[in-house]
Amino acid sequence: MSGFEDIASSRSGPIDASRQHGQLGRKPLRMIVTGRAGQVVSALVEWGRRQDLFDVVPLGRPELDLADPGSIEVAIRSCQPHIIVSAAAYTAVDSAETDEANARAVNQIAPGEIGRVASILDIPVIHLSTDYVFDGTKGSPYGETDPTNPLGVYGRSKLEGEQALAGATDNHVILRTAWVYSPFGRNFLKTMLKVAEARERLSVVDDQVGNPTSAFDIAEGVVAVAKNLLHSRASELRGTFHLAGQGAASWADFAAGIFEASHRFGGPSAQIDRISTVDYPTVAKRPANSRLDTAKLASIHGVQIPDWQSSAQQVVSRCVTHHPNPDMV
Ligand SMILES: NC(=O)c1ccc[n+]([C@@H]2O[C@H](COP(=O)([O-])OP(=O)(O)OC[C@H]3O[C@@H](n4cnc5c(N)ncnc54)[C@H](OP(=O)(O)O)[C@@H]3O)[C@@H](O)[C@H]2O)c1
């Protein structure tokens, strides 16, 4: 089944898929998203509830276990999707260093298998990847063609997953994103709010810079790319793109933005002591610079991601206003 043919066969010329599938009463296109409670899958499921163009279906354990390649084809086929969003991953960057076999199974082998199945079904795959494919030594934002050189197991397994997917199907988009936050799951923004409930000061690393990115902005970007892929077979729409919040921040800058917003909404805030990476050793090395240049995604897919401060404010507001205790989110 091909979502492209499904849409394209019914109308010639430029296609407004939302009009065709929503307002004309046609069945929505089925978008499966790997994972269950992850940040990006949760944001996409929430987005799905607000519209009727895509039927957004989370697909995770136990039906789909990415560590078990044998489960992948059966689980995907049973959903009869028009498009696959490969959002699930082994994302525990430090644990990956000592759990390499699992990280590689989920991040490297599974994307190749997803690509193989998508190729048989003749449907596109949008795969999430990471800024950690870079070593962080570049002095400016990374473009899609910059040389990769991951510093740890997580980044290496994600890079090899990109390659496995690309080797299995041309009909793919790899979206490298960074520093993801949301009201869902575990992330830096929620950790900061939680810690600030108990402490007046905290130390935050100030010499790693990146692009904080809201899972809701990723969801919007994924949907825009999905529409384009289902609309056209053009090869320029396919390949690797960077999707990240606009504007750079260190972790300390990000924390400051979170506390500023939280204070405004009546939530917890704390003083920040800006420290260096050497003062906060972690199992896995992180790139000092993982800023991503998103110009290609804007020019080819028309996706403009908002600045990280305004998106972070919305997420903070939601955490603080609707769920005073971030643990409850
Ligand atoms: N988080 C970041 O800061 C960040 C930064 C750059 C790139 N990315 C990439 O962006 C994508 C989305 O990240 P995220 O923040 O949404 O991740 P997340 O919140 O950590 O969620 C990970 C998801 O992967 C699923 N998963 C893990 N192992 C699985 C397995 N064996 N079988 C099936 N599902 C499995 C989890 O399933 P359950 O729901 O069952 O737990 C969960 O839904 C990932 O590809 C990640 O590499 C993330």
mmCIF file of C-alpha atoms and ligand atoms in Angstrom:
data_model
loop_
_atom_site.group_PDB
_atom_site.id
_atom_site.type_symbol
_atom_site.label_atom_id
_atom_site.label_comp_id
_atom_site.label_asym_id
_atom_site.label_seq_id
_atom_site.Cartn_x
_atom_site.Cartn_y
_atom_site.Cartn_z
ATOM 1 C CA MET A 1 0.000 0.000 0.000
ATOM 2 C CA SER A 2 1.320 3.461 -0.758
ATOM 3 C CA GLY A 3 -0.062 6.548 0.930
ATOM 4 C CA PHE A 4 1.302 8.586 -1.954
ATOM 5 C CA GLU A 5 -0.735 6.692 -4.514
ATOM 6 C CA ASP A 6 -3.744 6.783 -2.252
ATOM 7 C CA ILE A 7 -3.656 10.576 -2.180
ATOM 8 C CA ALA A 8 -2.265 11.260 -5.622
ATOM 9 C CA SER A 9 -4.678 9.016 -7.483
ATOM 10 C CA SER A 10 -7.650 11.081 -6.397
ATOM 11 C CA ARG A 11 -6.564 14.495 -7.607
ATOM 12 C CA SER A 12 -4.120 16.049 -10.008
ATOM 13 C CA GLY A 13 -2.004 19.133 -9.348
ATOM 14 C CA PRO A 14 -0.961 20.408 -5.921
ATOM 15 C CA ILE A 15 -2.668 18.458 -3.209
ATOM 16 C CA ASP A 16 -4.023 19.738 0.060
ATOM 17 C CA ALA A 17 -4.055 16.438 1.891
ATOM 18 C CA SER A 18 -5.892 17.884 4.890
ATOM 19 C CA ARG A 19 -8.847 18.913 2.740
ATOM 20 C CA GLN A 20 -8.959 15.560 1.015
ATOM 21 C CA HIS A 21 -8.852 13.432 4.088
ATOM 22 C CA GLY A 22 -10.481 15.609 6.688
ATOM 23 C CA GLN A 23 -13.166 17.734 5.182
ATOM 24 C CA LEU A 24 -14.223 15.381 2.419
ATOM 25 C CA GLY A 25 -14.921 12.673 4.939
ATOM 26 C CA ARG A 26 -12.299 10.219 3.725
ATOM 27 C CA LYS A 27 -10.619 7.831 6.088
ATOM 28 C CA PRO A 28 -7.536 9.317 7.744
ATOM 29 C CA LEU A 29 -4.082 8.157 6.742
ATOM 30 C CA ARG A 30 -2.541 5.846 9.314
ATOM 31 C CA MET A 31 0.723 7.107 10.782
ATOM 32 C CA ILE A 32 2.366 4.635 13.111
ATOM 33 C CA VAL A 33 4.863 6.009 15.597
ATOM 34 C CA THR A 34 7.233 3.653 17.385
ATOM 35 C CA GLY A 35 7.202 3.732 21.190
ATOM 36 C CA ARG A 36 4.489 4.209 23.783
ATOM 37 C CA ALA A 37 5.245 6.814 26.447
ATOM 38 C CA GLY A 38 8.287 8.536 24.922
ATOM 39 C CA GLN A 39 8.358 12.312 24.472
ATOM 40 C CA VAL A 40 8.021 12.478 20.693
ATOM 41 C CA VAL A 41 5.490 9.667 20.383
ATOM 42 C CA SER A 42 3.367 11.293 23.129
ATOM 43 C CA ALA A 43 3.484 14.699 21.409
ATOM 44 C CA LEU A 44 2.497 13.120 18.097
ATOM 45 C CA VAL A 45 -0.375 11.197 19.673
ATOM 46 C CA GLU A 46 -1.587 14.438 21.266
ATOM 47 C CA TRP A 47 -1.291 16.218 17.917
ATOM 48 C CA GLY A 48 -3.242 13.371 16.332
ATOM 49 C CA ARG A 49 -6.218 13.946 18.616
ATOM 50 C CA ARG A 50 -6.621 17.503 17.320
ATOM 51 C CA GLN A 51 -7.096 16.676 13.640
ATOM 52 C CA ASP A 52 -8.495 14.050 11.302
ATOM 53 C CA LEU A 53 -5.877 13.937 8.554
ATOM 54 C CA PHE A 54 -3.731 11.299 10.256
ATOM 55 C CA ASP A 55 -4.759 8.469 12.505
ATOM 56 C CA VAL A 56 -1.697 8.514 14.797
ATOM 57 C CA VAL A 57 -1.099 5.049 16.212
ATOM 58 C CA PRO A 58 1.620 4.436 18.823
ATOM 59 C CA LEU A 59 3.287 1.080 18.318
ATOM 60 C CA GLY A 60 5.531 -0.199 21.094
ATOM 61 C CA ARG A 61 6.184 -2.999 23.505
ATOM 62 C CA PRO A 62 4.993 -5.713 23.808
ATOM 63 C CA GLU A 63 3.782 -5.899 20.172
ATOM 64 C CA LEU A 64 6.831 -4.095 18.800
ATOM 65 C CA ASP A 65 10.068 -4.705 20.682
ATOM 66 C CA LEU A 66 12.902 -3.055 18.809
ATOM 67 C CA ALA A 67 15.377 -5.276 20.623
ATOM 68 C CA ASP A 68 13.649 -8.243 18.962
ATOM 69 C CA PRO A 69 13.957 -7.759 15.179
ATOM 70 C CA GLY A 70 11.552 -10.639 14.620
ATOM 71 C CA SER A 71 8.687 -8.611 16.137
ATOM 72 C CA ILE A 72 9.088 -5.639 13.811
ATOM 73 C CA GLU A 73 7.615 -6.890 10.527
ATOM 74 C CA VAL A 74 4.618 -8.573 12.150
ATOM 75 C CA ALA A 75 3.788 -5.526 14.286
ATOM 76 C CA ILE A 76 4.077 -3.051 11.405
ATOM 77 C CA ARG A 77 2.109 -5.174 8.936
ATOM 78 C CA SER A 78 -0.720 -5.637 11.436
ATOM 79 C CA CYS A 79 -1.258 -1.846 11.504
ATOM 80 C CA GLN A 80 -1.369 -1.372 7.706
ATOM 81 C CA PRO A 81 0.293 2.050 7.910
ATOM 82 C CA HIS A 82 0.619 4.691 5.190
ATOM 83 C CA ILE A 83 3.740 6.079 6.875
ATOM 84 C CA ILE A 84 6.072 5.107 9.731
ATOM 85 C CA VAL A 85 7.599 7.517 12.233
ATOM 86 C CA SER A 86 10.555 5.806 13.886
ATOM 87 C CA ALA A 87 10.696 7.779 17.143
ATOM 88 C CA ALA A 88 11.605 5.072 19.662
ATOM 89 C CA ALA A 89 15.208 4.631 20.695
ATOM 90 C CA TYR A 90 17.523 3.576 23.456
ATOM 91 C CA THR A 91 18.031 7.130 24.749
ATOM 92 C CA ALA A 92 19.886 6.552 28.046
ATOM 93 C CA VAL A 93 23.178 8.086 26.930
ATOM 94 C CA ASP A 94 25.221 7.063 29.991
ATOM 95 C CA SER A 95 23.728 3.568 30.370
ATOM 96 C CA ALA A 96 24.507 2.855 26.722
ATOM 97 C CA GLU A 97 28.221 2.881 27.558
ATOM 98 C CA THR A 98 27.816 -0.288 29.621
ATOM 99 C CA ASP A 99 24.796 -1.742 27.792
ATOM 100 C CA GLU A 100 26.124 -1.578 24.269
ATOM 101 C CA ALA A 101 24.424 -4.710 22.951
ATOM 102 C CA ASN A 102 20.947 -3.390 23.796
ATOM 103 C CA ALA A 103 21.696 0.120 22.574
ATOM 104 C CA ARG A 104 22.910 -1.269 19.267
ATOM 105 C CA ALA A 105 19.959 -3.642 18.886
ATOM 106 C CA VAL A 106 17.452 -0.814 19.318
ATOM 107 C CA ASN A 107 19.307 2.104 17.703
ATOM 108 C CA GLN A 108 21.293 0.403 14.956
ATOM 109 C CA ILE A 109 19.697 -2.895 13.921
ATOM 110 C CA ALA A 110 16.008 -2.013 14.366
ATOM 111 C CA PRO A 111 16.018 1.036 12.016
ATOM 112 C CA GLY A 112 17.437 -1.175 9.260
ATOM 113 C CA GLU A 113 14.654 -3.689 9.817
ATOM 114 C CA ILE A 114 12.010 -0.933 9.856
ATOM 115 C CA GLY A 115 13.439 0.338 6.562
ATOM 116 C CA ARG A 116 13.350 -3.147 5.047
ATOM 117 C CA VAL A 117 9.675 -3.612 5.964
ATOM 118 C CA ALA A 118 8.768 -0.095 4.778
ATOM 119 C CA SER A 119 10.470 -0.801 1.471
ATOM 120 C CA ILE A 120 8.401 -3.964 0.980
ATOM 121 C CA LEU A 121 5.214 -2.061 1.862
ATOM 122 C CA ASP A 122 6.323 0.885 -0.332
ATOM 123 C CA ILE A 123 5.742 3.479 2.382
ATOM 124 C CA PRO A 124 7.975 6.284 3.686
ATOM 125 C CA VAL A 125 9.826 6.271 7.011
ATOM 126 C CA ILE A 126 10.615 9.373 9.090
ATOM 127 C CA HIS A 127 13.383 8.453 11.514
ATOM 128 C CA LEU A 128 14.510 10.541 14.504
ATOM 129 C CA SER A 129 18.220 10.822 15.104
ATOM 130 C CA THR A 130 20.513 12.963 17.185
ATOM 131 C CA ASP A 131 23.012 15.803 17.457
ATOM 132 C CA TYR A 132 25.273 13.315 19.294
ATOM 133 C CA VAL A 133 26.439 11.924 15.926
ATOM 134 C CA PHE A 134 28.855 14.905 15.985
ATOM 135 C CA ASP A 135 31.931 15.334 18.182
ATOM 136 C CA GLY A 136 31.234 18.988 18.990
ATOM 137 C CA THR A 137 34.578 20.383 17.857
ATOM 138 C CA LYS A 138 33.112 22.589 15.107
ATOM 139 C CA GLY A 139 32.885 26.261 15.998
ATOM 140 C CA SER A 140 29.503 26.844 14.345
ATOM 141 C CA PRO A 141 26.185 24.984 13.866
ATOM 142 C CA TYR A 142 26.429 21.579 12.188
ATOM 143 C CA GLY A 143 25.025 21.075 8.707
ATOM 144 C CA GLU A 144 23.732 17.774 7.368
ATOM 145 C CA THR A 145 26.895 17.073 5.360
ATOM 146 C CA ASP A 146 29.383 17.864 8.119
ATOM 147 C CA PRO A 147 31.547 14.894 9.082
ATOM 148 C CA THR A 148 30.164 12.777 11.895
ATOM 149 C CA ASN A 149 32.295 11.474 14.733
ATOM 150 C CA PRO A 150 30.227 10.318 17.709
ATOM 151 C CA LEU A 151 31.886 10.455 21.120
ATOM 152 C CA GLY A 152 30.046 7.531 22.693
ATOM 153 C CA VAL A 153 28.006 4.363 22.223
ATOM 154 C CA TYR A 154 24.647 6.160 22.010
ATOM 155 C CA GLY A 155 25.770 8.522 19.231
ATOM 156 C CA ARG A 156 27.562 5.733 17.395
ATOM 157 C CA SER A 157 24.558 3.405 17.537
ATOM 158 C CA LYS A 158 22.273 6.201 16.297
ATOM 159 C CA LEU A 159 24.635 7.010 13.428
ATOM 160 C CA GLU A 160 24.792 3.351 12.427
ATOM 161 C CA GLY A 161 20.989 3.247 12.642
ATOM 162 C CA GLU A 162 20.813 6.138 10.159
ATOM 163 C CA GLN A 163 23.087 4.190 7.826
ATOM 164 C CA ALA A 164 21.113 0.957 8.236
ATOM 165 C CA LEU A 165 17.851 2.740 7.423
ATOM 166 C CA ALA A 166 19.319 4.532 4.406
ATOM 167 C CA GLY A 167 20.743 1.215 3.169
ATOM 168 C CA ALA A 168 17.321 -0.422 3.382
ATOM 169 C CA THR A 169 15.128 2.215 1.715
ATOM 170 C CA ASP A 170 15.548 5.449 -0.234
ATOM 171 C CA ASN A 171 12.043 6.487 0.809
ATOM 172 C CA HIS A 172 13.137 7.959 4.137
ATOM 173 C CA VAL A 173 13.765 11.175 5.997
ATOM 174 C CA ILE A 174 16.206 11.242 8.889
ATOM 175 C CA LEU A 175 15.479 14.134 11.255
ATOM 176 C CA ARG A 176 18.376 14.826 13.605
ATOM 177 C CA THR A 177 17.137 16.694 16.629
ATOM 178 C CA ALA A 178 18.586 17.756 19.978
ATOM 179 C CA TRP A 179 17.976 18.421 23.690
ATOM 180 C CA VAL A 180 14.332 17.311 23.608
ATOM 181 C CA TYR A 181 11.938 18.445 26.336
ATOM 182 C CA SER A 182 8.203 18.123 26.943
ATOM 183 C CA PRO A 183 5.720 17.500 29.757
ATOM 184 C CA PHE A 184 6.185 13.750 29.088
ATOM 185 C CA GLY A 185 8.729 11.220 30.277
ATOM 186 C CA ARG A 186 12.127 12.258 31.636
ATOM 187 C CA ASN A 187 13.927 15.342 30.416
ATOM 188 C CA PHE A 188 16.083 18.260 31.572
ATOM 189 C CA LEU A 189 13.211 20.749 31.864
ATOM 190 C CA LYS A 190 11.217 18.525 34.197
ATOM 191 C CA THR A 191 14.328 17.665 36.209
ATOM 192 C CA MET A 192 15.082 21.374 36.723
ATOM 193 C CA LEU A 193 11.547 22.068 37.955
ATOM 194 C CA LYS A 194 11.672 19.112 40.303
ATOM 195 C CA VAL A 195 15.084 19.995 41.750
ATOM 196 C CA ALA A 196 14.007 23.635 42.234
ATOM 197 C CA GLU A 197 11.158 22.473 44.457
ATOM 198 C CA ALA A 198 13.720 21.198 46.953
ATOM 199 C CA ARG A 199 16.740 23.489 46.497
ATOM 200 C CA GLU A 200 17.437 27.207 46.239
ATOM 201 C CA ARG A 201 20.675 26.853 44.218
ATOM 202 C CA LEU A 202 21.981 24.323 41.775
ATOM 203 C CA SER A 203 25.028 23.874 39.564
ATOM 204 C CA VAL A 204 24.468 23.575 35.835
ATOM 205 C CA VAL A 205 26.995 22.999 33.039
ATOM 206 C CA ASP A 206 27.673 26.150 31.026
ATOM 207 C CA ASP A 207 30.221 24.986 28.429
ATOM 208 C CA GLN A 208 28.068 22.654 26.329
ATOM 209 C CA VAL A 209 25.883 24.463 23.791
ATOM 210 C CA GLY A 210 22.981 23.135 21.789
ATOM 211 C CA ASN A 211 19.410 23.765 20.684
ATOM 212 C CA PRO A 212 16.698 22.927 23.218
ATOM 213 C CA THR A 213 13.823 21.464 21.191
ATOM 214 C CA SER A 214 10.208 20.978 22.226
ATOM 215 C CA ALA A 215 8.693 17.581 21.407
ATOM 216 C CA PHE A 216 5.605 19.493 20.241
ATOM 217 C CA ASP A 217 7.709 21.374 17.675
ATOM 218 C CA ILE A 218 9.184 18.049 16.557
ATOM 219 C CA ALA A 219 5.654 16.685 16.148
ATOM 220 C CA GLU A 220 4.650 19.672 13.983
ATOM 221 C CA GLY A 221 7.795 19.214 11.885
ATOM 222 C CA VAL A 222 7.252 15.477 11.495
ATOM 223 C CA VAL A 223 3.686 16.039 10.311
ATOM 224 C CA ALA A 224 4.763 18.661 7.759
ATOM 225 C CA VAL A 225 7.433 16.312 6.406
ATOM 226 C CA ALA A 226 4.952 13.408 6.365
ATOM 227 C CA LYS A 227 2.520 15.409 4.238
ATOM 228 C CA ASN A 228 5.291 16.278 1.792
ATOM 229 C CA LEU A 229 6.499 12.673 1.514
ATOM 230 C CA LEU A 230 2.981 11.387 0.899
ATOM 231 C CA HIS A 231 2.405 14.119 -1.651
ATOM 232 C CA SER A 232 5.524 13.659 -3.761
ATOM 233 C CA ARG A 233 8.151 11.075 -4.639
ATOM 234 C CA ALA A 234 10.750 13.797 -5.285
ATOM 235 C CA SER A 235 14.196 12.677 -4.129
ATOM 236 C CA GLU A 236 15.112 16.147 -2.823
ATOM 237 C CA LEU A 237 12.449 15.729 -0.103
ATOM 238 C CA ARG A 238 14.270 12.640 1.146
ATOM 239 C CA GLY A 239 17.529 12.200 3.018
ATOM 240 C CA THR A 240 18.921 13.773 6.175
ATOM 241 C CA PHE A 241 17.676 17.027 7.735
ATOM 242 C CA HIS A 242 18.254 18.887 10.993
ATOM 243 C CA LEU A 243 15.230 19.864 13.106
ATOM 244 C CA ALA A 244 15.911 21.839 16.291
ATOM 245 C CA GLY A 245 14.681 24.813 18.280
ATOM 246 C CA GLN A 246 15.962 28.165 17.050
ATOM 247 C CA GLY A 247 18.672 29.847 19.076
ATOM 248 C CA ALA A 248 21.537 28.293 20.979
ATOM 249 C CA ALA A 249 21.829 27.831 24.722
ATOM 250 C CA SER A 250 24.127 26.215 27.221
ATOM 251 C CA TRP A 251 22.490 23.894 29.752
ATOM 252 C CA ALA A 252 22.807 26.753 32.255
ATOM 253 C CA ASP A 253 21.101 29.178 29.829
ATOM 254 C CA PHE A 254 18.364 26.622 29.285
ATOM 255 C CA ALA A 255 17.898 26.227 33.050
ATOM 256 C CA ALA A 256 17.755 30.012 33.442
ATOM 257 C CA GLY A 257 15.033 30.228 30.779
ATOM 258 C CA ILE A 258 13.073 27.451 32.483
ATOM 259 C CA PHE A 259 13.251 29.150 35.901
ATOM 260 C CA GLU A 260 12.373 32.562 34.481
ATOM 261 C CA ALA A 261 9.231 31.128 32.900
ATOM 262 C CA SER A 262 8.401 29.027 35.939
ATOM 263 C CA HIS A 263 8.733 32.041 38.248
ATOM 264 C CA ARG A 264 6.349 33.995 36.003
ATOM 265 C CA PHE A 265 3.759 31.206 36.188
ATOM 266 C CA GLY A 266 4.103 30.838 39.954
ATOM 267 C CA GLY A 267 6.202 27.668 39.797
ATOM 268 C CA PRO A 268 9.526 26.734 41.425
ATOM 269 C CA SER A 269 12.778 28.461 40.516
ATOM 270 C CA ALA A 270 16.374 28.408 41.777
ATOM 271 C CA GLN A 271 19.666 30.283 41.526
ATOM 272 C CA ILE A 272 22.101 28.803 39.028
ATOM 273 C CA ASP A 273 25.825 28.303 39.611
ATOM 274 C CA ARG A 274 27.400 28.026 36.180
ATOM 275 C CA ILE A 275 30.000 25.222 36.100
ATOM 276 C CA SER A 276 32.214 23.465 33.530
ATOM 277 C CA THR A 277 31.854 19.972 32.160
ATOM 278 C CA VAL A 278 34.962 18.935 34.093
ATOM 279 C CA ASP A 279 33.130 19.769 37.314
ATOM 280 C CA TYR A 280 30.237 17.471 36.381
ATOM 281 C CA PRO A 281 31.755 14.210 35.093
ATOM 282 C CA THR A 282 29.411 11.787 33.323
ATOM 283 C CA VAL A 283 29.948 8.226 32.082
ATOM 284 C CA ALA A 284 29.493 9.230 28.434
ATOM 285 C CA LYS A 285 31.258 12.189 26.871
ATOM 286 C CA ARG A 286 28.969 14.857 25.396
ATOM 287 C CA PRO A 287 29.798 17.190 22.487
ATOM 288 C CA ALA A 288 30.713 20.729 23.607
ATOM 289 C CA ASN A 289 28.914 22.141 20.581
ATOM 290 C CA SER A 290 25.918 20.325 19.161
ATOM 291 C CA ARG A 291 24.128 23.245 17.532
ATOM 292 C CA LEU A 292 22.265 22.174 14.392
ATOM 293 C CA ASP A 293 21.768 24.270 11.269
ATOM 294 C CA THR A 294 18.120 23.871 10.239
ATOM 295 C CA ALA A 295 18.186 25.888 6.988
ATOM 296 C CA LYS A 296 17.810 22.805 4.762
ATOM 297 C CA LEU A 297 14.607 21.683 6.487
ATOM 298 C CA ALA A 298 13.191 25.214 6.164
ATOM 299 C CA SER A 299 14.016 25.592 2.485
ATOM 300 C CA ILE A 300 13.038 22.101 1.304
ATOM 301 C CA HIS A 301 10.194 21.130 3.632
ATOM 302 C CA GLY A 302 9.035 24.616 4.643
ATOM 303 C CA VAL A 303 9.425 23.756 8.341
ATOM 304 C CA GLN A 304 10.284 26.700 10.607
ATOM 305 C CA ILE A 305 10.854 25.741 14.236
ATOM 306 C CA PRO A 306 10.147 28.512 16.806
ATOM 307 C CA ASP A 307 12.843 29.868 19.113
ATOM 308 C CA TRP A 308 13.487 27.636 22.086
ATOM 309 C CA GLN A 309 12.503 30.273 24.680
ATOM 310 C CA SER A 310 8.912 30.645 23.472
ATOM 311 C CA SER A 311 8.391 26.891 23.145
ATOM 312 C CA ALA A 312 9.981 26.252 26.546
ATOM 313 C CA GLN A 313 7.639 28.812 28.111
ATOM 314 C CA GLN A 314 4.642 26.883 26.832
ATOM 315 C CA VAL A 315 5.918 23.595 28.209
ATOM 316 C CA VAL A 316 6.861 25.155 31.558
ATOM 317 C CA SER A 317 3.438 26.779 31.759
ATOM 318 C CA ARG A 318 1.806 23.443 31.166
ATOM 319 C CA CYS A 319 3.961 21.650 33.757
ATOM 320 C CA VAL A 320 3.518 24.366 36.378
ATOM 321 C CA THR A 321 -0.101 25.324 35.764
ATOM 322 C CA HIS A 322 -1.707 21.965 35.116
ATOM 323 C CA HIS A 323 0.600 19.808 37.171
ATOM 324 C CA PRO A 324 2.106 21.662 40.140
ATOM 325 C CA ASN A 325 4.244 18.608 40.883
ATOM 326 C CA PRO A 326 6.189 17.777 37.690
ATOM 327 C CA ASP A 327 6.388 14.169 38.877
ATOM 328 C CA MET A 328 2.700 13.940 38.203
ATOM 329 C CA VAL A 329 3.037 14.904 34.538
HETATM 330 N N1 LIG B 1 15.651 13.016 24.300
HETATM 331 C C1 LIG B 1 16.556 13.781 23.684
HETATM 332 O O1 LIG B 1 17.083 14.749 24.266
HETATM 333 C C2 LIG B 1 16.937 13.502 22.254
HETATM 334 C C3 LIG B 1 17.944 14.272 21.651
HETATM 335 C C4 LIG B 1 18.290 14.032 20.323
HETATM 336 C C5 LIG B 1 17.631 13.037 19.617
HETATM 337 N N2 LIG B 1 16.687 12.300 20.219
HETATM 338 C C6 LIG B 1 16.043 11.229 19.449
HETATM 339 O O2 LIG B 1 14.663 11.563 19.308
HETATM 340 C C7 LIG B 1 13.876 10.363 19.322
HETATM 341 C C8 LIG B 1 12.773 10.505 20.346
HETATM 342 O O3 LIG B 1 13.357 10.691 21.629
HETATM 343 P P1 LIG B 1 12.450 10.828 22.932
HETATM 344 O O4 LIG B 1 13.053 11.923 23.747
HETATM 345 O O5 LIG B 1 11.009 10.895 22.540
HETATM 346 O O6 LIG B 1 12.761 9.447 23.649
HETATM 347 P P2 LIG B 1 12.263 8.951 25.057
HETATM 348 O O7 LIG B 1 11.304 9.910 25.666
HETATM 349 O O8 LIG B 1 13.465 8.541 25.827
HETATM 350 O O9 LIG B 1 11.426 7.646 24.688
HETATM 351 C C9 LIG B 1 12.032 6.529 24.121
HETATM 352 C C10 LIG B 1 10.956 5.695 23.486
HETATM 353 O O10 LIG B 1 11.581 4.557 22.925
HETATM 354 C C11 LIG B 1 10.826 3.418 23.314
HETATM 355 N N3 LIG B 1 11.658 2.236 23.348
HETATM 356 C C12 LIG B 1 12.865 2.079 23.960
HETATM 357 N N4 LIG B 1 13.286 0.812 23.794
HETATM 358 C C13 LIG B 1 12.335 0.169 23.059
HETATM 359 C C14 LIG B 1 12.205 -1.145 22.572
HETATM 360 N N5 LIG B 1 13.115 -2.088 22.793
HETATM 361 N N6 LIG B 1 11.110 -1.449 21.840
HETATM 362 C C15 LIG B 1 10.152 -0.522 21.616
HETATM 363 N N7 LIG B 1 10.223 0.745 22.058
HETATM 364 C C16 LIG B 1 11.297 1.089 22.773
HETATM 365 C C17 LIG B 1 10.280 3.760 24.679
HETATM 366 O O11 LIG B 1 9.222 2.895 24.915
HETATM 367 P P3 LIG B 1 8.234 2.992 26.193
HETATM 368 O O12 LIG B 1 7.311 4.095 25.871
HETATM 369 O O13 LIG B 1 7.601 1.636 26.223
HETATM 370 O O14 LIG B 1 9.121 3.266 27.370
HETATM 371 C C18 LIG B 1 9.894 5.216 24.478
HETATM 372 O O15 LIG B 1 8.628 5.326 23.904
HETATM 373 C C19 LIG B 1 14.861 9.216 19.576
HETATM 374 O O16 LIG B 1 15.181 8.637 18.345
HETATM 375 C C20 LIG B 1 16.089 9.887 20.137
HETATM 376 O O17 LIG B 1 17.265 9.158 19.827
HETATM 377 C C21 LIG B 1 16.295 12.504 21.519
#
